[in-house]
Structures are given as structure tokens and as C-alpha cells.
Amino acid sequence: MTGMAGPPTLRFAVEDASAAECTAVPAVRFALRVENAGDAPVQCVALNTQIRIATARRTYDPETRRRLTEVFGTGDDWTRALGSLLWARTATQVAEFDHVTVAHLDVACTYDFEVAVAKYFHALRDGEVPLEFQFSGTVFYLDDGDLLRAARIPWDAEATYRMPVRVWHEVMERHFPGAAWLRLDREVFDRLYAYRVRHTLGTWERTVTELLAAAGEPAAEAARRGSGGDGD
């Protein structure tokens, strides 16, 4: 009997992560292995992916916990707040394949420190970030009669991956070498700019450094010595 072939059974595995090249915005490129365990060839897949950070699946030394205070709090608040952080949602078209293919998922990275994920990544210095990938979407395939069919990807399609922290830092260094971005309210920016002009400070670095010194904040090198290093 024709026309009765079942839909492909898709299995997913993340194999690698690297800094995406030739992108307009900073992005991590994940290599996603897609395996068809069924008999019907895949014509294409409209794949939706949700990526979350499983923050409780790694350890944090005291200095890293200090840097993450704004995200997770301190003491009992820290334990309660550790959980899952939503990083991104992506939509990807996977081309035709029979048994196995590798698709690329490009995930944009923000340096907006109003976003919890940006604070989280910036606070980590080494180690790995435990990620959870949850997949949904539609797979298109040909049945026994060469008729195009569509089926939903099951709700339990998922994968995990431990991304090296250095990948995120490499992405940011590529787009913002030696720099970070800070978003300010317009009124606050105008006051800061007026301070810079009034004191004839040539750069924003000198402006902020002078304000930090006036507030008694230690210089960067002294702060590093006082914290005892950045190892996780």
C-alpha cells in the first residue's frame, strides 16, 4: 500500500560551538547533528530551537559568586535563584537529507548588561556553560507514493551541550576588542558628558576612571589582587 510511510524520527546532538564568522552581530555558531532514524527521506525541516542555561549544573567559586550577585543574589537567595536562564530562540531551515546532516545554529550574543544572560556570561572566566536545547517545528518528507507530507517534531526532542566559556569571550573580543558597552538613561548620559567637558577629560575611560577614584574604588590591578584571582 502506498502513501502510508511514517514520518522521519529525528534525533539531535550538538557537536561543537565556535565564534560565528561574517555576521553583522556577535554570534555563537553551534554545529547541530540531525539524524533521521526512520525510512522516509527528509525534504526539509523548519526547526525552532529554544536554548536555556542550566545554571545549577556547574560550580562557582566565591569570586564568581560575587560577580553574579546581581543575577542570583547572596546566601539563601543564591540557592533559590539558581535554575534555568533563557538565552535565545532561533528558527533554522534544515536542507534535504537522507540519514544524517549537520546544521548550523547561529545564536546572537548581546552585550546589554540589562539582560541577565549577558551578566551571567560576562561573570564567568573559565570552565563550561551547561546548555539545554529544546526543539520543535515541522519536518517535511515524501511518503511511499512520493506525496509531500508534514509532521510535527515531538515535544520531547532535546539535546544538551557544555559550551566552553572561552567561546563567548572570543565572540565578544572579535566584535568589541578590549571593550564593553554600557547603556545609560539619556539624562544620566547628558550629566556624564557635561562632567567630561567641564573637567576637559579626553576619553570616556578617563572620565569613568576619575569618578571611580573619587568614590574610593580600587584600580583594576589592585582589585584583582584583592580578589585572589578569577579561577572557577
PDB file of C-alpha atoms in Angstrom:
ATOM      1  CA  MET A   1       0.000   0.000   0.000  1.00  0.00           C
ATOM      2  CA  THR A   2       1.354   3.420  -0.930  1.00  0.00           C
ATOM      3  CA  GLY A   3       1.124   6.682   0.928  1.00  0.00           C
ATOM      4  CA  MET A   4       1.490   5.111   4.366  1.00  0.00           C
ATOM      5  CA  ALA A   5       5.152   5.697   5.218  1.00  0.00           C
ATOM      6  CA  GLY A   6       5.533   7.102   8.722  1.00  0.00           C
ATOM      7  CA  PRO A   7       7.279  10.427   9.371  1.00  0.00           C
ATOM      8  CA  PRO A   8      11.035  10.549   9.945  1.00  0.00           C
ATOM      9  CA  THR A   9      12.232  10.065  13.507  1.00  0.00           C
ATOM     10  CA  LEU A  10      14.712  12.847  14.203  1.00  0.00           C
ATOM     11  CA  ARG A  11      17.454  12.786  16.809  1.00  0.00           C
ATOM     12  CA  PHE A  12      19.534  15.838  17.690  1.00  0.00           C
ATOM     13  CA  ALA A  13      23.036  16.318  19.141  1.00  0.00           C
ATOM     14  CA  VAL A  14      25.119  19.480  19.497  1.00  0.00           C
ATOM     15  CA  GLU A  15      28.682  18.689  18.446  1.00  0.00           C
ATOM     16  CA  ASP A  16      30.582  21.969  18.611  1.00  0.00           C
ATOM     17  CA  ALA A  17      30.407  25.701  19.317  1.00  0.00           C
ATOM     18  CA  SER A  18      32.554  28.480  17.881  1.00  0.00           C
ATOM     19  CA  ALA A  19      32.546  32.188  17.143  1.00  0.00           C
ATOM     20  CA  ALA A  20      30.440  32.753  14.026  1.00  0.00           C
ATOM     21  CA  GLU A  21      32.278  34.491  11.198  1.00  0.00           C
ATOM     22  CA  CYS A  22      30.974  37.189   8.840  1.00  0.00           C
ATOM     23  CA  THR A  23      27.941  38.062  10.962  1.00  0.00           C
ATOM     24  CA  ALA A  24      26.529  41.554  11.475  1.00  0.00           C
ATOM     25  CA  VAL A  25      26.139  40.975  15.221  1.00  0.00           C
ATOM     26  CA  PRO A  26      28.146  38.867  17.700  1.00  0.00           C
ATOM     27  CA  ALA A  27      27.004  35.252  17.478  1.00  0.00           C
ATOM     28  CA  VAL A  28      27.913  31.748  18.585  1.00  0.00           C
ATOM     29  CA  ARG A  29      27.609  29.099  15.872  1.00  0.00           C
ATOM     30  CA  PHE A  30      26.530  25.656  17.069  1.00  0.00           C
ATOM     31  CA  ALA A  31      27.069  22.571  14.905  1.00  0.00           C
ATOM     32  CA  LEU A  32      23.861  20.556  15.245  1.00  0.00           C
ATOM     33  CA  ARG A  33      23.877  16.936  14.135  1.00  0.00           C
ATOM     34  CA  VAL A  34      20.454  15.813  12.921  1.00  0.00           C
ATOM     35  CA  GLU A  35      19.913  12.082  12.418  1.00  0.00           C
ATOM     36  CA  ASN A  36      16.942  10.527  10.641  1.00  0.00           C
ATOM     37  CA  ALA A  37      16.238   7.180  12.327  1.00  0.00           C
ATOM     38  CA  GLY A  38      13.243   6.474  10.078  1.00  0.00           C
ATOM     39  CA  ASP A  39      12.931   5.279   6.483  1.00  0.00           C
ATOM     40  CA  ALA A  40      11.334   8.282   4.767  1.00  0.00           C
ATOM     41  CA  PRO A  41      13.864  10.793   3.356  1.00  0.00           C
ATOM     42  CA  VAL A  42      13.678  14.300   4.812  1.00  0.00           C
ATOM     43  CA  GLN A  43      12.824  17.052   2.339  1.00  0.00           C
ATOM     44  CA  CYS A  44      13.445  19.855   4.822  1.00  0.00           C
ATOM     45  CA  VAL A  45      12.939  20.785   8.456  1.00  0.00           C
ATOM     46  CA  ALA A  46      11.539  24.059   9.762  1.00  0.00           C
ATOM     47  CA  LEU A  47      13.323  23.870  13.100  1.00  0.00           C
ATOM     48  CA  ASN A  48      12.649  26.042  16.131  1.00  0.00           C
ATOM     49  CA  THR A  49      15.144  25.867  18.974  1.00  0.00           C
ATOM     50  CA  GLN A  50      14.946  27.208  22.494  1.00  0.00           C
ATOM     51  CA  ILE A  51      18.282  27.408  24.326  1.00  0.00           C
ATOM     52  CA  ARG A  52      18.458  27.660  28.093  1.00  0.00           C
ATOM     53  CA  ILE A  53      21.363  27.855  30.541  1.00  0.00           C
ATOM     54  CA  ALA A  54      21.138  25.212  33.279  1.00  0.00           C
ATOM     55  CA  THR A  55      22.959  27.358  35.842  1.00  0.00           C
ATOM     56  CA  ALA A  56      22.763  24.775  38.656  1.00  0.00           C
ATOM     57  CA  ARG A  57      24.779  22.242  36.637  1.00  0.00           C
ATOM     58  CA  ARG A  58      28.155  23.874  37.281  1.00  0.00           C
ATOM     59  CA  THR A  59      30.075  25.102  40.322  1.00  0.00           C
ATOM     60  CA  TYR A  60      31.039  28.680  41.191  1.00  0.00           C
ATOM     61  CA  ASP A  61      33.958  29.827  43.287  1.00  0.00           C
ATOM     62  CA  PRO A  62      33.493  32.723  45.778  1.00  0.00           C
ATOM     63  CA  GLU A  63      34.788  35.385  43.378  1.00  0.00           C
ATOM     64  CA  THR A  64      32.478  34.248  40.577  1.00  0.00           C
ATOM     65  CA  ARG A  65      29.565  34.222  43.013  1.00  0.00           C
ATOM     66  CA  ARG A  66      30.415  37.816  43.924  1.00  0.00           C
ATOM     67  CA  ARG A  67      30.317  38.825  40.255  1.00  0.00           C
ATOM     68  CA  LEU A  68      26.951  37.093  39.895  1.00  0.00           C
ATOM     69  CA  THR A  69      25.335  38.755  42.922  1.00  0.00           C
ATOM     70  CA  GLU A  70      23.163  40.973  40.721  1.00  0.00           C
ATOM     71  CA  VAL A  71      21.814  37.888  38.917  1.00  0.00           C
ATOM     72  CA  PHE A  72      21.345  35.396  41.765  1.00  0.00           C
ATOM     73  CA  GLY A  73      21.659  37.380  44.984  1.00  0.00           C
ATOM     74  CA  THR A  74      23.569  36.108  48.023  1.00  0.00           C
ATOM     75  CA  GLY A  75      23.144  33.496  50.751  1.00  0.00           C
ATOM     76  CA  ASP A  76      19.818  31.675  50.621  1.00  0.00           C
ATOM     77  CA  ASP A  77      18.732  33.819  47.670  1.00  0.00           C
ATOM     78  CA  TRP A  78      21.594  32.329  45.637  1.00  0.00           C
ATOM     79  CA  THR A  79      20.414  28.753  46.156  1.00  0.00           C
ATOM     80  CA  ARG A  80      16.797  29.594  45.309  1.00  0.00           C
ATOM     81  CA  ALA A  81      17.684  31.649  42.223  1.00  0.00           C
ATOM     82  CA  LEU A  82      19.897  29.057  40.532  1.00  0.00           C
ATOM     83  CA  GLY A  83      17.856  27.394  37.827  1.00  0.00           C
ATOM     84  CA  SER A  84      17.328  27.898  34.131  1.00  0.00           C
ATOM     85  CA  LEU A  85      18.026  31.116  32.212  1.00  0.00           C
ATOM     86  CA  LEU A  86      16.510  31.569  28.769  1.00  0.00           C
ATOM     87  CA  TRP A  87      19.291  32.513  26.342  1.00  0.00           C
ATOM     88  CA  ALA A  88      17.685  32.504  22.908  1.00  0.00           C
ATOM     89  CA  ARG A  89      15.070  31.230  20.478  1.00  0.00           C
ATOM     90  CA  THR A  90      16.120  30.528  16.905  1.00  0.00           C
ATOM     91  CA  ALA A  91      14.450  29.461  13.662  1.00  0.00           C
ATOM     92  CA  THR A  92      16.511  27.402  11.201  1.00  0.00           C
ATOM     93  CA  GLN A  93      15.809  25.729   7.860  1.00  0.00           C
ATOM     94  CA  VAL A  94      17.497  22.332   7.586  1.00  0.00           C
ATOM     95  CA  ALA A  95      18.012  21.238   3.959  1.00  0.00           C
ATOM     96  CA  GLU A  96      17.125  17.881   2.421  1.00  0.00           C
ATOM     97  CA  PHE A  97      18.961  14.805   3.700  1.00  0.00           C
ATOM     98  CA  ASP A  98      18.506  11.045   3.960  1.00  0.00           C
ATOM     99  CA  HIS A  99      20.167   9.826   7.143  1.00  0.00           C
ATOM    100  CA  VAL A 100      22.487  12.391   8.779  1.00  0.00           C
ATOM    101  CA  THR A 101      23.244  16.069   8.296  1.00  0.00           C
ATOM    102  CA  VAL A 102      24.884  18.885  10.247  1.00  0.00           C
ATOM    103  CA  ALA A 103      23.041  22.192  10.504  1.00  0.00           C
ATOM    104  CA  HIS A 104      24.334  25.477  11.879  1.00  0.00           C
ATOM    105  CA  LEU A 105      22.517  27.370  14.604  1.00  0.00           C
ATOM    106  CA  ASP A 106      23.681  30.982  14.901  1.00  0.00           C
ATOM    107  CA  VAL A 107      22.784  32.467  18.272  1.00  0.00           C
ATOM    108  CA  ALA A 108      23.171  36.209  18.752  1.00  0.00           C
ATOM    109  CA  CYS A 109      25.063  37.415  21.831  1.00  0.00           C
ATOM    110  CA  THR A 110      24.217  40.719  23.460  1.00  0.00           C
ATOM    111  CA  TYR A 111      26.499  42.989  25.487  1.00  0.00           C
ATOM    112  CA  ASP A 112      23.461  44.722  27.003  1.00  0.00           C
ATOM    113  CA  PHE A 113      24.031  44.466  30.746  1.00  0.00           C
ATOM    114  CA  GLU A 114      20.331  44.967  31.402  1.00  0.00           C
ATOM    115  CA  VAL A 115      19.944  41.356  30.180  1.00  0.00           C
ATOM    116  CA  ALA A 116      20.598  38.629  32.768  1.00  0.00           C
ATOM    117  CA  VAL A 117      22.271  36.296  30.258  1.00  0.00           C
ATOM    118  CA  ALA A 118      24.868  38.938  29.354  1.00  0.00           C
ATOM    119  CA  LYS A 119      25.656  39.465  33.041  1.00  0.00           C
ATOM    120  CA  TYR A 120      25.980  35.718  33.509  1.00  0.00           C
ATOM    121  CA  PHE A 121      28.374  35.128  30.618  1.00  0.00           C
ATOM    122  CA  HIS A 122      30.489  38.170  31.478  1.00  0.00           C
ATOM    123  CA  ALA A 123      30.885  36.995  35.081  1.00  0.00           C
ATOM    124  CA  LEU A 124      32.360  33.623  34.109  1.00  0.00           C
ATOM    125  CA  ARG A 125      36.090  33.463  33.438  1.00  0.00           C
ATOM    126  CA  ASP A 126      36.625  29.793  32.565  1.00  0.00           C
ATOM    127  CA  GLY A 127      35.020  26.376  32.692  1.00  0.00           C
ATOM    128  CA  GLU A 128      31.860  25.446  30.796  1.00  0.00           C
ATOM    129  CA  VAL A 129      28.293  26.682  30.419  1.00  0.00           C
ATOM    130  CA  PRO A 130      25.709  23.858  30.645  1.00  0.00           C
ATOM    131  CA  LEU A 131      23.139  24.386  27.896  1.00  0.00           C
ATOM    132  CA  GLU A 132      19.783  22.762  27.193  1.00  0.00           C
ATOM    133  CA  PHE A 133      18.359  22.725  23.664  1.00  0.00           C
ATOM    134  CA  GLN A 134      14.636  22.127  23.187  1.00  0.00           C
ATOM    135  CA  PHE A 135      13.414  21.565  19.631  1.00  0.00           C
ATOM    136  CA  SER A 136      10.071  21.996  17.910  1.00  0.00           C
ATOM    137  CA  GLY A 137       8.836  22.688  14.394  1.00  0.00           C
ATOM    138  CA  THR A 138       7.851  20.735  11.304  1.00  0.00           C
ATOM    139  CA  VAL A 139       9.571  18.024   9.253  1.00  0.00           C
ATOM    140  CA  PHE A 140       8.573  17.619   5.603  1.00  0.00           C
ATOM    141  CA  TYR A 141       9.031  14.220   3.906  1.00  0.00           C
ATOM    142  CA  LEU A 142       7.851  12.065   0.994  1.00  0.00           C
ATOM    143  CA  ASP A 143       5.566   9.134   1.641  1.00  0.00           C
ATOM    144  CA  ASP A 144       5.578   5.859  -0.314  1.00  0.00           C
ATOM    145  CA  GLY A 145       3.631   7.486  -3.107  1.00  0.00           C
ATOM    146  CA  ASP A 146       6.057  10.428  -3.366  1.00  0.00           C
ATOM    147  CA  LEU A 147       3.488  12.774  -1.874  1.00  0.00           C
ATOM    148  CA  LEU A 148       4.807  15.560   0.342  1.00  0.00           C
ATOM    149  CA  ARG A 149       3.800  15.130   3.964  1.00  0.00           C
ATOM    150  CA  ALA A 150       4.375  17.201   7.098  1.00  0.00           C
ATOM    151  CA  ALA A 151       4.717  16.131  10.721  1.00  0.00           C
ATOM    152  CA  ARG A 152       5.384  17.964  13.942  1.00  0.00           C
ATOM    153  CA  ILE A 153       8.639  17.390  15.795  1.00  0.00           C
ATOM    154  CA  PRO A 154       7.813  15.679  19.128  1.00  0.00           C
ATOM    155  CA  TRP A 155       7.725  17.871  22.232  1.00  0.00           C
ATOM    156  CA  ASP A 156      10.457  15.815  23.937  1.00  0.00           C
ATOM    157  CA  ALA A 157      13.107  16.408  21.229  1.00  0.00           C
ATOM    158  CA  GLU A 158      16.075  17.896  23.074  1.00  0.00           C
ATOM    159  CA  ALA A 159      19.854  17.894  23.497  1.00  0.00           C
ATOM    160  CA  THR A 160      22.427  19.131  25.989  1.00  0.00           C
ATOM    161  CA  TYR A 161      25.856  20.666  25.465  1.00  0.00           C
ATOM    162  CA  ARG A 162      28.561  22.090  27.714  1.00  0.00           C
ATOM    163  CA  MET A 163      29.902  25.137  25.897  1.00  0.00           C
ATOM    164  CA  PRO A 164      33.383  26.350  26.875  1.00  0.00           C
ATOM    165  CA  VAL A 165      33.148  29.819  28.444  1.00  0.00           C
ATOM    166  CA  ARG A 166      36.012  30.959  26.198  1.00  0.00           C
ATOM    167  CA  VAL A 167      33.698  30.747  23.159  1.00  0.00           C
ATOM    168  CA  TRP A 168      31.516  33.605  24.425  1.00  0.00           C
ATOM    169  CA  HIS A 169      34.574  35.707  25.284  1.00  0.00           C
ATOM    170  CA  GLU A 170      36.073  35.027  21.839  1.00  0.00           C
ATOM    171  CA  VAL A 171      32.839  36.217  20.207  1.00  0.00           C
ATOM    172  CA  MET A 172      32.819  39.454  22.189  1.00  0.00           C
ATOM    173  CA  GLU A 173      36.521  40.085  21.704  1.00  0.00           C
ATOM    174  CA  ARG A 174      36.088  39.678  17.953  1.00  0.00           C
ATOM    175  CA  HIS A 175      33.349  42.327  17.772  1.00  0.00           C
ATOM    176  CA  PHE A 176      34.341  44.577  20.695  1.00  0.00           C
ATOM    177  CA  PRO A 177      38.120  44.103  21.158  1.00  0.00           C
ATOM    178  CA  GLY A 178      39.167  45.191  24.627  1.00  0.00           C
ATOM    179  CA  ALA A 179      35.845  46.969  25.214  1.00  0.00           C
ATOM    180  CA  ALA A 180      32.417  46.606  26.794  1.00  0.00           C
ATOM    181  CA  TRP A 181      29.187  48.546  26.310  1.00  0.00           C
ATOM    182  CA  LEU A 182      27.051  50.292  28.897  1.00  0.00           C
ATOM    183  CA  ARG A 183      23.557  51.641  28.205  1.00  0.00           C
ATOM    184  CA  LEU A 184      22.583  54.813  30.108  1.00  0.00           C
ATOM    185  CA  ASP A 185      19.450  56.837  30.556  1.00  0.00           C
ATOM    186  CA  ARG A 186      19.649  59.928  28.325  1.00  0.00           C
ATOM    187  CA  GLU A 187      19.547  62.334  31.257  1.00  0.00           C
ATOM    188  CA  VAL A 188      22.330  60.463  33.058  1.00  0.00           C
ATOM    189  CA  PHE A 189      24.406  60.431  29.876  1.00  0.00           C
ATOM    190  CA  ASP A 190      23.974  64.197  29.477  1.00  0.00           C
ATOM    191  CA  ARG A 191      25.171  64.748  33.049  1.00  0.00           C
ATOM    192  CA  LEU A 192      28.159  62.463  32.486  1.00  0.00           C
ATOM    193  CA  TYR A 193      29.030  64.201  29.221  1.00  0.00           C
ATOM    194  CA  ALA A 194      28.780  67.615  30.884  1.00  0.00           C
ATOM    195  CA  TYR A 195      31.165  66.365  33.606  1.00  0.00           C
ATOM    196  CA  ARG A 196      33.630  65.189  30.954  1.00  0.00           C
ATOM    197  CA  VAL A 197      33.547  68.545  29.131  1.00  0.00           C
ATOM    198  CA  ARG A 198      33.756  70.577  32.329  1.00  0.00           C
ATOM    199  CA  HIS A 199      36.850  68.696  33.503  1.00  0.00           C
ATOM    200  CA  THR A 200      38.397  68.529  29.983  1.00  0.00           C
ATOM    201  CA  LEU A 201      38.712  64.727  30.088  1.00  0.00           C
ATOM    202  CA  GLY A 202      39.722  63.411  26.675  1.00  0.00           C
ATOM    203  CA  THR A 203      38.116  59.935  26.789  1.00  0.00           C
ATOM    204  CA  TRP A 204      35.219  58.153  28.436  1.00  0.00           C
ATOM    205  CA  GLU A 205      37.733  55.832  30.109  1.00  0.00           C
ATOM    206  CA  ARG A 206      39.402  58.800  31.833  1.00  0.00           C
ATOM    207  CA  THR A 207      36.005  60.185  32.826  1.00  0.00           C
ATOM    208  CA  VAL A 208      34.805  56.969  34.464  1.00  0.00           C
ATOM    209  CA  THR A 209      38.229  56.250  35.991  1.00  0.00           C
ATOM    210  CA  GLU A 210      38.256  59.678  37.675  1.00  0.00           C
ATOM    211  CA  LEU A 211      34.768  59.163  39.073  1.00  0.00           C
ATOM    212  CA  LEU A 212      35.713  55.706  40.397  1.00  0.00           C
ATOM    213  CA  ALA A 213      38.859  57.091  42.015  1.00  0.00           C
ATOM    214  CA  ALA A 214      36.852  59.874  43.652  1.00  0.00           C
ATOM    215  CA  ALA A 215      34.483  57.225  45.041  1.00  0.00           C
ATOM    216  CA  GLY A 216      37.432  55.302  46.508  1.00  0.00           C
ATOM    217  CA  GLU A 217      37.142  52.305  44.204  1.00  0.00           C
ATOM    218  CA  PRO A 218      40.490  50.464  43.769  1.00  0.00           C
ATOM    219  CA  ALA A 219      42.256  50.379  40.428  1.00  0.00           C
ATOM    220  CA  ALA A 220      41.739  47.269  38.304  1.00  0.00           C
ATOM    221  CA  GLU A 221      45.066  45.639  39.181  1.00  0.00           C
ATOM    222  CA  ALA A 222      44.571  46.244  42.902  1.00  0.00           C
ATOM    223  CA  ALA A 223      41.040  44.844  42.708  1.00  0.00           C
ATOM    224  CA  ARG A 224      42.325  41.669  41.044  1.00  0.00           C
ATOM    225  CA  ARG A 225      44.999  41.212  43.712  1.00  0.00           C
ATOM    226  CA  GLY A 226      42.435  41.746  46.439  1.00  0.00           C
ATOM    227  CA  SER A 227      40.029  39.177  44.996  1.00  0.00           C
ATOM    228  CA  GLY A 228      42.679  36.465  44.870  1.00  0.00           C
ATOM    229  CA  GLY A 229      42.250  35.728  41.159  1.00  0.00           C
ATOM    230  CA  ASP A 230      39.451  34.673  38.847  1.00  0.00           C
ATOM    231  CA  GLY A 231      39.622  30.851  38.732  1.00  0.00           C
ATOM    232  CA  ASP A 232      36.330  28.928  38.783  1.00  0.00           C
TER     233      ASP A 232
END
